[in-house]
CSV table of C-alpha atoms in Angstrom, one decimal:
chain,number,residue,atom,x,y,z
J,1,MET,CA,-1.9,-15.0,-9.5
J,2,ILE,CA,-1.7,-11.7,-7.7
J,3,TYR,CA,-4.5,-10.6,-5.4
J,4,THR,CA,-4.6,-7.1,-3.9
J,5,ILE,CA,-6.9,-6.8,-0.9
J,6,THR,CA,-8.4,-3.4,0.0
J,7,LEU,CA,-10.9,-3.6,2.8
J,8,ASN,CA,-11.5,0.1,3.0
J,9,PRO,CA,-11.4,1.4,-0.6
J,10,SER,CA,-12.1,5.0,-1.5
J,11,LEU,CA,-13.2,7.3,-4.3
J,12,ASP,CA,-10.2,9.6,-4.4
J,13,TYR,CA,-10.8,13.2,-5.4
J,14,THR,CA,-7.4,14.7,-6.3
J,15,VAL,CA,-7.4,18.5,-6.7
J,16,THR,CA,-4.4,20.5,-7.8
J,17,ILE,CA,-4.3,24.2,-6.6
J,18,PRO,CA,-0.7,25.6,-7.0
J,19,GLU,CA,-1.4,28.5,-4.6
J,20,PHE,CA,-4.0,27.5,-2.1
J,21,GLU,CA,-5.3,30.2,0.3
J,22,ILE,CA,-7.2,29.3,3.5
J,23,GLY,CA,-10.4,31.3,3.9
J,24,LYS,CA,-10.7,32.2,0.2
J,25,ILE,CA,-12.3,30.8,-2.9
J,26,ASN,CA,-9.7,28.7,-4.6
J,27,ARG,CA,-10.0,27.4,-8.2
J,28,SER,CA,-8.3,24.2,-9.2
J,29,SER,CA,-5.9,23.9,-12.2
J,30,SER,CA,-6.8,20.2,-12.5
J,31,GLU,CA,-9.0,17.6,-10.9
J,32,LYS,CA,-9.1,13.8,-11.0
J,33,ILE,CA,-11.6,11.2,-9.6
J,34,GLU,CA,-10.6,7.6,-9.4
J,35,ALA,CA,-10.8,4.5,-7.2
J,36,GLY,CA,-8.3,4.5,-4.4
J,37,GLY,CA,-7.0,2.6,-1.5
J,38,LYS,CA,-3.5,1.1,-1.1
J,39,GLY,CA,-4.3,-2.3,-2.6
J,40,ILE,CA,-6.1,-0.8,-5.6
J,41,ASN,CA,-3.1,1.6,-6.1
J,42,VAL,CA,-0.8,-1.4,-6.2
J,43,SER,CA,-2.9,-3.0,-8.9
J,44,LYS,CA,-2.9,0.2,-10.9
J,45,VAL,CA,0.9,0.4,-10.9
J,46,LEU,CA,1.2,-3.3,-11.7
J,47,LYS,CA,-1.1,-2.9,-14.7
J,48,LYS,CA,1.1,-0.1,-16.0
J,49,LEU,CA,4.1,-2.4,-15.7
J,50,GLY,CA,2.2,-5.1,-17.7
J,51,ILE,CA,1.3,-7.4,-14.7
J,52,LYS,CA,-2.2,-8.5,-14.1
J,53,SER,CA,-3.8,-8.7,-10.7
J,54,THR,CA,-7.2,-9.3,-9.1
J,55,ILE,CA,-8.6,-6.5,-7.0
J,56,CYS,CA,-10.5,-7.7,-3.9
J,57,GLY,CA,-12.4,-5.8,-1.2
J,58,PHE,CA,-15.6,-4.4,0.3
J,59,TYR,CA,-17.9,-1.8,-1.1
J,60,ALA,CA,-21.0,0.0,0.2
J,61,GLY,CA,-23.6,2.5,-0.9
J,62,SER,CA,-23.6,4.8,-3.8
J,63,ILE,CA,-19.9,5.7,-3.4
J,64,GLY,CA,-19.1,2.0,-3.4
J,65,LYS,CA,-20.9,1.5,-6.7
J,66,MET,CA,-18.8,4.3,-8.2
J,67,ILE,CA,-15.6,2.6,-6.9
J,68,LEU,CA,-16.7,-0.5,-8.7
J,69,GLN,CA,-17.3,1.4,-11.9
J,70,GLU,CA,-13.9,3.0,-11.7
J,71,THR,CA,-12.1,-0.3,-11.1
J,72,ASP,CA,-14.0,-1.8,-14.0
J,73,LYS,CA,-12.4,0.8,-16.2
J,74,LEU,CA,-9.0,-0.6,-15.3
J,75,GLY,CA,-9.8,-3.8,-17.2
J,76,LEU,CA,-8.7,-6.0,-14.3
J,77,LYS,CA,-10.6,-8.9,-12.7
J,78,SER,CA,-12.2,-7.9,-9.3
J,79,ILE,CA,-13.8,-9.7,-6.4
J,80,TRP,CA,-16.2,-7.6,-4.2
J,81,VAL,CA,-18.4,-8.2,-1.3
J,82,GLY,CA,-21.1,-5.6,-0.4
J,83,VAL,CA,-21.2,-4.5,3.2
J,84,LYS,CA,-23.0,-1.9,5.4
J,85,GLY,CA,-22.7,1.9,5.4
J,86,CYS,CA,-21.1,3.8,2.6
J,87,SER,CA,-17.6,3.7,1.1
J,88,ARG,CA,-15.5,6.7,1.7
J,89,ILE,CA,-14.3,9.7,-0.3
J,90,ASN,CA,-10.7,10.8,0.2
J,91,VAL,CA,-9.8,14.3,-0.8
J,92,LYS,CA,-6.2,14.9,-1.9
J,93,LEU,CA,-5.1,18.5,-2.2
J,94,LEU,CA,-1.9,19.1,-4.2
J,95,THR,CA,-0.6,22.6,-3.4
J,96,THR,CA,2.5,24.1,-1.9
J,97,GLU,CA,1.9,21.6,1.0
J,98,GLU,CA,0.3,18.3,0.2
J,99,THR,CA,-2.9,17.8,2.3
J,100,ALA,CA,-5.3,14.8,2.5
J,101,ILE,CA,-8.7,14.4,4.1
J,102,ASN,CA,-9.6,10.7,4.4
J,103,GLY,CA,-13.2,9.6,5.2
J,104,LYS,CA,-14.2,6.8,7.6
J,105,GLY,CA,-15.6,4.4,5.1
J,106,CYS,CA,-17.9,1.4,5.2
J,107,GLU,CA,-18.6,-1.1,8.0
J,108,ALA,CA,-17.9,-4.8,7.9
J,109,SER,CA,-17.8,-7.9,10.1
J,110,PHE,CA,-15.6,-11.0,10.2
J,111,ASP,CA,-18.5,-12.8,8.5
J,112,ASP,CA,-18.0,-10.5,5.6
J,113,VAL,CA,-14.2,-11.2,5.7
J,114,ASP,CA,-15.1,-14.9,5.5
J,115,LYS,CA,-17.3,-14.3,2.5
J,116,LEU,CA,-14.5,-12.5,0.7
J,117,CYS,CA,-11.9,-15.1,1.5
J,118,ASN,CA,-14.2,-17.9,0.2
J,119,LEU,CA,-14.3,-16.1,-3.1
J,120,ILE,CA,-10.6,-15.8,-3.4
J,121,ASN,CA,-9.0,-18.9,-4.8
J,122,THR,CA,-5.4,-18.8,-3.7
J,123,ASN,CA,-2.6,-21.4,-3.7
J,124,GLU,CA,0.9,-21.6,-2.3
J,125,ASN,CA,2.3,-19.7,-5.4
J,126,SER,CA,-0.2,-16.8,-5.1
J,127,TYR,CA,0.9,-13.3,-4.2
J,128,VAL,CA,-1.5,-11.8,-1.7
J,129,ILE,CA,-1.1,-8.1,-0.9
J,130,LEU,CA,-2.8,-6.9,2.3
J,131,SER,CA,-2.4,-3.1,2.5
J,132,GLY,CA,-3.9,-0.1,4.1
J,133,SER,CA,-6.5,0.4,6.8
J,134,VAL,CA,-9.4,-1.8,7.6
J,135,CYS,CA,-12.9,-0.5,7.7
J,136,GLN,CA,-15.2,0.0,10.8
J,137,GLY,CA,-16.2,-3.1,12.6
J,138,LEU,CA,-12.9,-4.9,12.1
J,139,ASP,CA,-9.8,-4.8,14.3
J,140,SER,CA,-6.1,-5.1,14.4
J,141,ASN,CA,-6.2,-8.9,14.0
J,142,THR,CA,-7.9,-8.7,10.6
J,143,TYR,CA,-4.9,-9.3,8.4
J,144,ALA,CA,-3.7,-12.1,10.6
J,145,TYR,CA,-7.2,-13.7,10.3
J,146,ILE,CA,-7.1,-13.4,6.5
J,147,MET,CA,-3.7,-15.0,6.4
J,148,SER,CA,-5.0,-17.9,8.4
J,149,LYS,CA,-7.7,-18.4,5.7
J,150,LEU,CA,-5.7,-18.0,2.5
J,151,GLN,CA,-2.6,-19.5,1.0
J,152,GLY,CA,0.3,-17.8,-0.7
J,153,LYS,CA,3.1,-15.4,-0.2
J,154,PHE,CA,1.8,-12.5,1.9
J,155,PHE,CA,2.9,-8.9,1.5
J,156,VAL,CA,1.7,-6.7,4.3
J,157,ASP,CA,1.7,-2.9,4.2
J,158,ALA,CA,-0.1,-1.6,7.3
J,159,GLU,CA,0.4,0.3,10.5
J,160,LYS,CA,1.0,-0.6,14.2
J,161,ASP,CA,-0.8,-3.7,15.5
J,162,LEU,CA,-2.4,-4.5,12.2
J,163,LEU,CA,1.1,-5.1,10.9
J,164,VAL,CA,2.6,-6.6,14.1
J,165,ASN,CA,-0.2,-9.1,14.6
J,166,SER,CA,0.3,-10.5,11.1
J,167,LEU,CA,3.9,-11.5,11.9
J,168,LYS,CA,2.9,-14.8,13.6
J,169,TYR,CA,1.9,-16.0,10.1
J,170,ARG,CA,5.4,-15.2,8.7
J,171,PRO,CA,4.5,-12.8,5.9
J,172,PHE,CA,6.9,-13.0,2.9
J,173,LEU,CA,7.4,-9.3,3.0
J,174,ILE,CA,6.3,-6.3,5.0
J,175,LYS,CA,6.8,-2.6,4.1
J,176,PRO,CA,6.6,-0.1,6.9
J,177,ASN,CA,7.9,3.4,6.3
J,178,ASN,CA,10.4,4.8,8.8
J,179,LEU,CA,7.7,6.6,10.8
J,180,GLU,CA,5.6,3.4,11.1
J,181,LEU,CA,8.6,1.4,12.1
J,182,GLY,CA,9.4,4.0,14.7
J,183,GLU,CA,5.9,3.8,16.1
J,184,ILE,CA,6.2,0.0,16.5
J,185,PHE,CA,9.4,0.3,18.6
J,186,ASN,CA,8.7,3.7,20.1
J,187,THR,CA,11.8,5.3,18.6
J,188,ASN,CA,12.9,7.7,15.9
J,189,ILE,CA,14.1,6.0,12.7
J,190,ASP,CA,16.2,8.7,11.1
J,191,SER,CA,19.2,6.8,9.7
J,192,PHE,CA,19.8,3.7,7.5
J,193,GLU,CA,21.6,2.0,10.5
J,194,LYS,CA,18.5,2.3,12.6
J,195,ALA,CA,16.2,1.1,9.8
J,196,VAL,CA,18.4,-2.0,9.3
J,197,PHE,CA,18.6,-2.7,13.1
J,198,TYR,CA,14.9,-2.4,13.7
J,199,GLY,CA,14.0,-4.0,10.3
J,200,LYS,CA,15.9,-7.1,11.4
J,201,LYS,CA,14.0,-7.1,14.7
J,202,LEU,CA,10.8,-7.5,12.6
J,203,CYS,CA,12.4,-10.4,11.0
J,204,GLU,CA,13.1,-11.9,14.4
J,205,MET,CA,9.4,-11.4,15.1
J,206,GLY,CA,8.3,-13.3,12.1
J,207,ALA,CA,8.7,-11.4,8.8
J,208,GLU,CA,10.8,-13.1,6.1
J,209,ASN,CA,11.7,-9.9,4.4
J,210,VAL,CA,11.3,-6.2,5.3
J,211,ILE,CA,11.4,-3.0,3.2
J,212,VAL,CA,11.7,0.3,5.1
J,213,SER,CA,10.9,3.3,2.9
J,214,MET,CA,12.5,6.4,4.3
J,215,GLY,CA,11.2,9.3,2.2
J,216,SER,CA,13.9,11.6,0.9
J,217,LEU,CA,16.7,9.4,2.4
J,218,GLY,CA,15.9,6.3,0.3
J,219,SER,CA,14.9,2.8,1.3
J,220,VAL,CA,16.3,-0.3,3.0
J,221,PHE,CA,15.7,-4.1,2.4
J,222,VAL,CA,16.6,-6.6,5.1
J,223,ASN,CA,16.1,-10.2,6.0
J,224,LYS,CA,17.9,-12.3,8.6
J,225,ASP,CA,20.9,-12.8,6.3
J,226,ILE,CA,21.3,-9.7,4.1
J,227,GLU,CA,20.7,-6.0,3.9
J,228,HIS,CA,20.5,-3.6,1.0
J,229,ILE,CA,20.4,0.2,1.1
J,230,VAL,CA,19.3,2.4,-1.8
J,231,LYS,CA,20.0,6.1,-1.3
J,232,ALA,CA,17.4,8.5,-2.9
J,233,ASN,CA,18.4,11.1,-5.5
J,234,LYS,CA,17.7,14.8,-4.7
J,235,ILE,CA,14.6,15.6,-6.8
J,236,GLU,CA,11.8,18.2,-6.7
J,237,ILE,CA,8.9,16.3,-5.1
J,238,LYS,CA,5.4,17.3,-6.4
J,239,ASN,CA,3.2,14.5,-5.2
J,240,THR,CA,3.7,11.7,-2.6
J,241,VAL,CA,0.3,10.2,-2.9
J,242,GLY,CA,0.7,6.4,-3.5
J,243,ALA,CA,4.5,6.5,-3.3
J,244,GLY,CA,4.6,3.5,-0.9
J,245,ASP,CA,2.2,1.6,-3.1
J,246,THR,CA,4.3,2.3,-6.1
J,247,MET,CA,7.4,0.9,-4.3
J,248,LEU,CA,5.6,-2.3,-3.3
J,249,ALA,CA,4.3,-2.8,-6.9
J,250,GLY,CA,7.8,-2.1,-8.3
J,251,PHE,CA,9.4,-4.6,-5.9
J,252,ILE,CA,6.8,-7.3,-6.8
J,253,TYR,CA,7.5,-6.6,-10.5
J,254,GLY,CA,11.2,-7.3,-9.9
J,255,LEU,CA,10.5,-10.6,-8.1
J,256,ILE,CA,8.2,-11.7,-10.9
J,257,ASN,CA,10.9,-11.0,-13.4
J,258,LYS,CA,13.5,-13.0,-11.5
J,259,LYS,CA,15.4,-10.0,-10.3
J,260,SER,CA,17.4,-10.2,-7.0
J,261,TYR,CA,16.2,-8.5,-3.9
J,262,GLU,CA,18.7,-5.7,-4.5
J,263,GLU,CA,17.8,-5.3,-8.1
J,264,SER,CA,14.1,-5.3,-7.2
J,265,LEU,CA,14.6,-2.6,-4.6
J,266,LYS,CA,16.6,-0.4,-7.0
J,267,PHE,CA,13.9,-0.8,-9.7
J,268,ALA,CA,11.2,0.0,-7.1
J,269,SER,CA,13.1,3.1,-5.8
J,270,ASN,CA,13.6,4.4,-9.4
J,271,LEU,CA,9.9,3.9,-10.1
J,272,VAL,CA,9.0,5.9,-7.0
J,273,GLU,CA,11.3,8.8,-7.9
J,274,LYS,CA,9.6,9.0,-11.3
J,275,LYS,CA,6.2,9.1,-9.6
J,276,LEU,CA,7.3,11.8,-7.1
J,277,LYS,CA,8.2,14.1,-9.9
J,278,LEU,CA,4.6,14.2,-11.2
J,279,TRP,CA,1.6,16.3,-10.1
J,280,SER,CA,-0.7,13.5,-11.2
J,281,ASN,CA,-1.8,10.6,-9.0
J,282,ILE,CA,-0.8,7.0,-9.8
């Protein structure tokens, strides 16, 4: 079973305005409202690929109830725990330059994390995806704490200490992008060689496998024994929202279908390129 955990979900309001002008009234050419958050995005892509998953997370207030309604429309099983405050609204503006405004979100405690973990029935064969930010009241040890409570193969897609602190529990795969990887080691990851070098350092720190997504350059997969590089094709990029989540879902799809790491990375990269060509969200 696959569980995607989103501790700070959102109601995403995506607005397309081809020629946005600051200080003026702008009219959209299209709008979309849907449940968002990195784990939820992974579940959406998996569903499109024919793979079922269970969405897990926190919700709060009236916006939280709307998020539950939107995830129910996906026809997937979900596990939710109500917490304090109000879930967030994220605004995604698709124009000549892509812009996002992300809200703060709900507030939770580690007691709430315990409640959620107690409702998730994992075993050693489960895939558990921990991705995105955590809500107010939690800290950078949150994903490590969840990994201590649950079983399975853990996939972690997070920033800075939230990611680094999870490494002591040997996640099966982590997926920083080149900017996030650079922040961890206080350097600029601007080449495949650097991505491979520092990706392998994360393996030395505890990760079994690492994918580094590198935007227009492509992507890299490494573990302690092997490395694979997939160069990106030159395409017109219209929307990067959820590209990293699409890559993670595509890679998981490859693993489930018994593809090699290299084949899974190529499949995921091709899937991302198809997504980048679209104005629409995931």
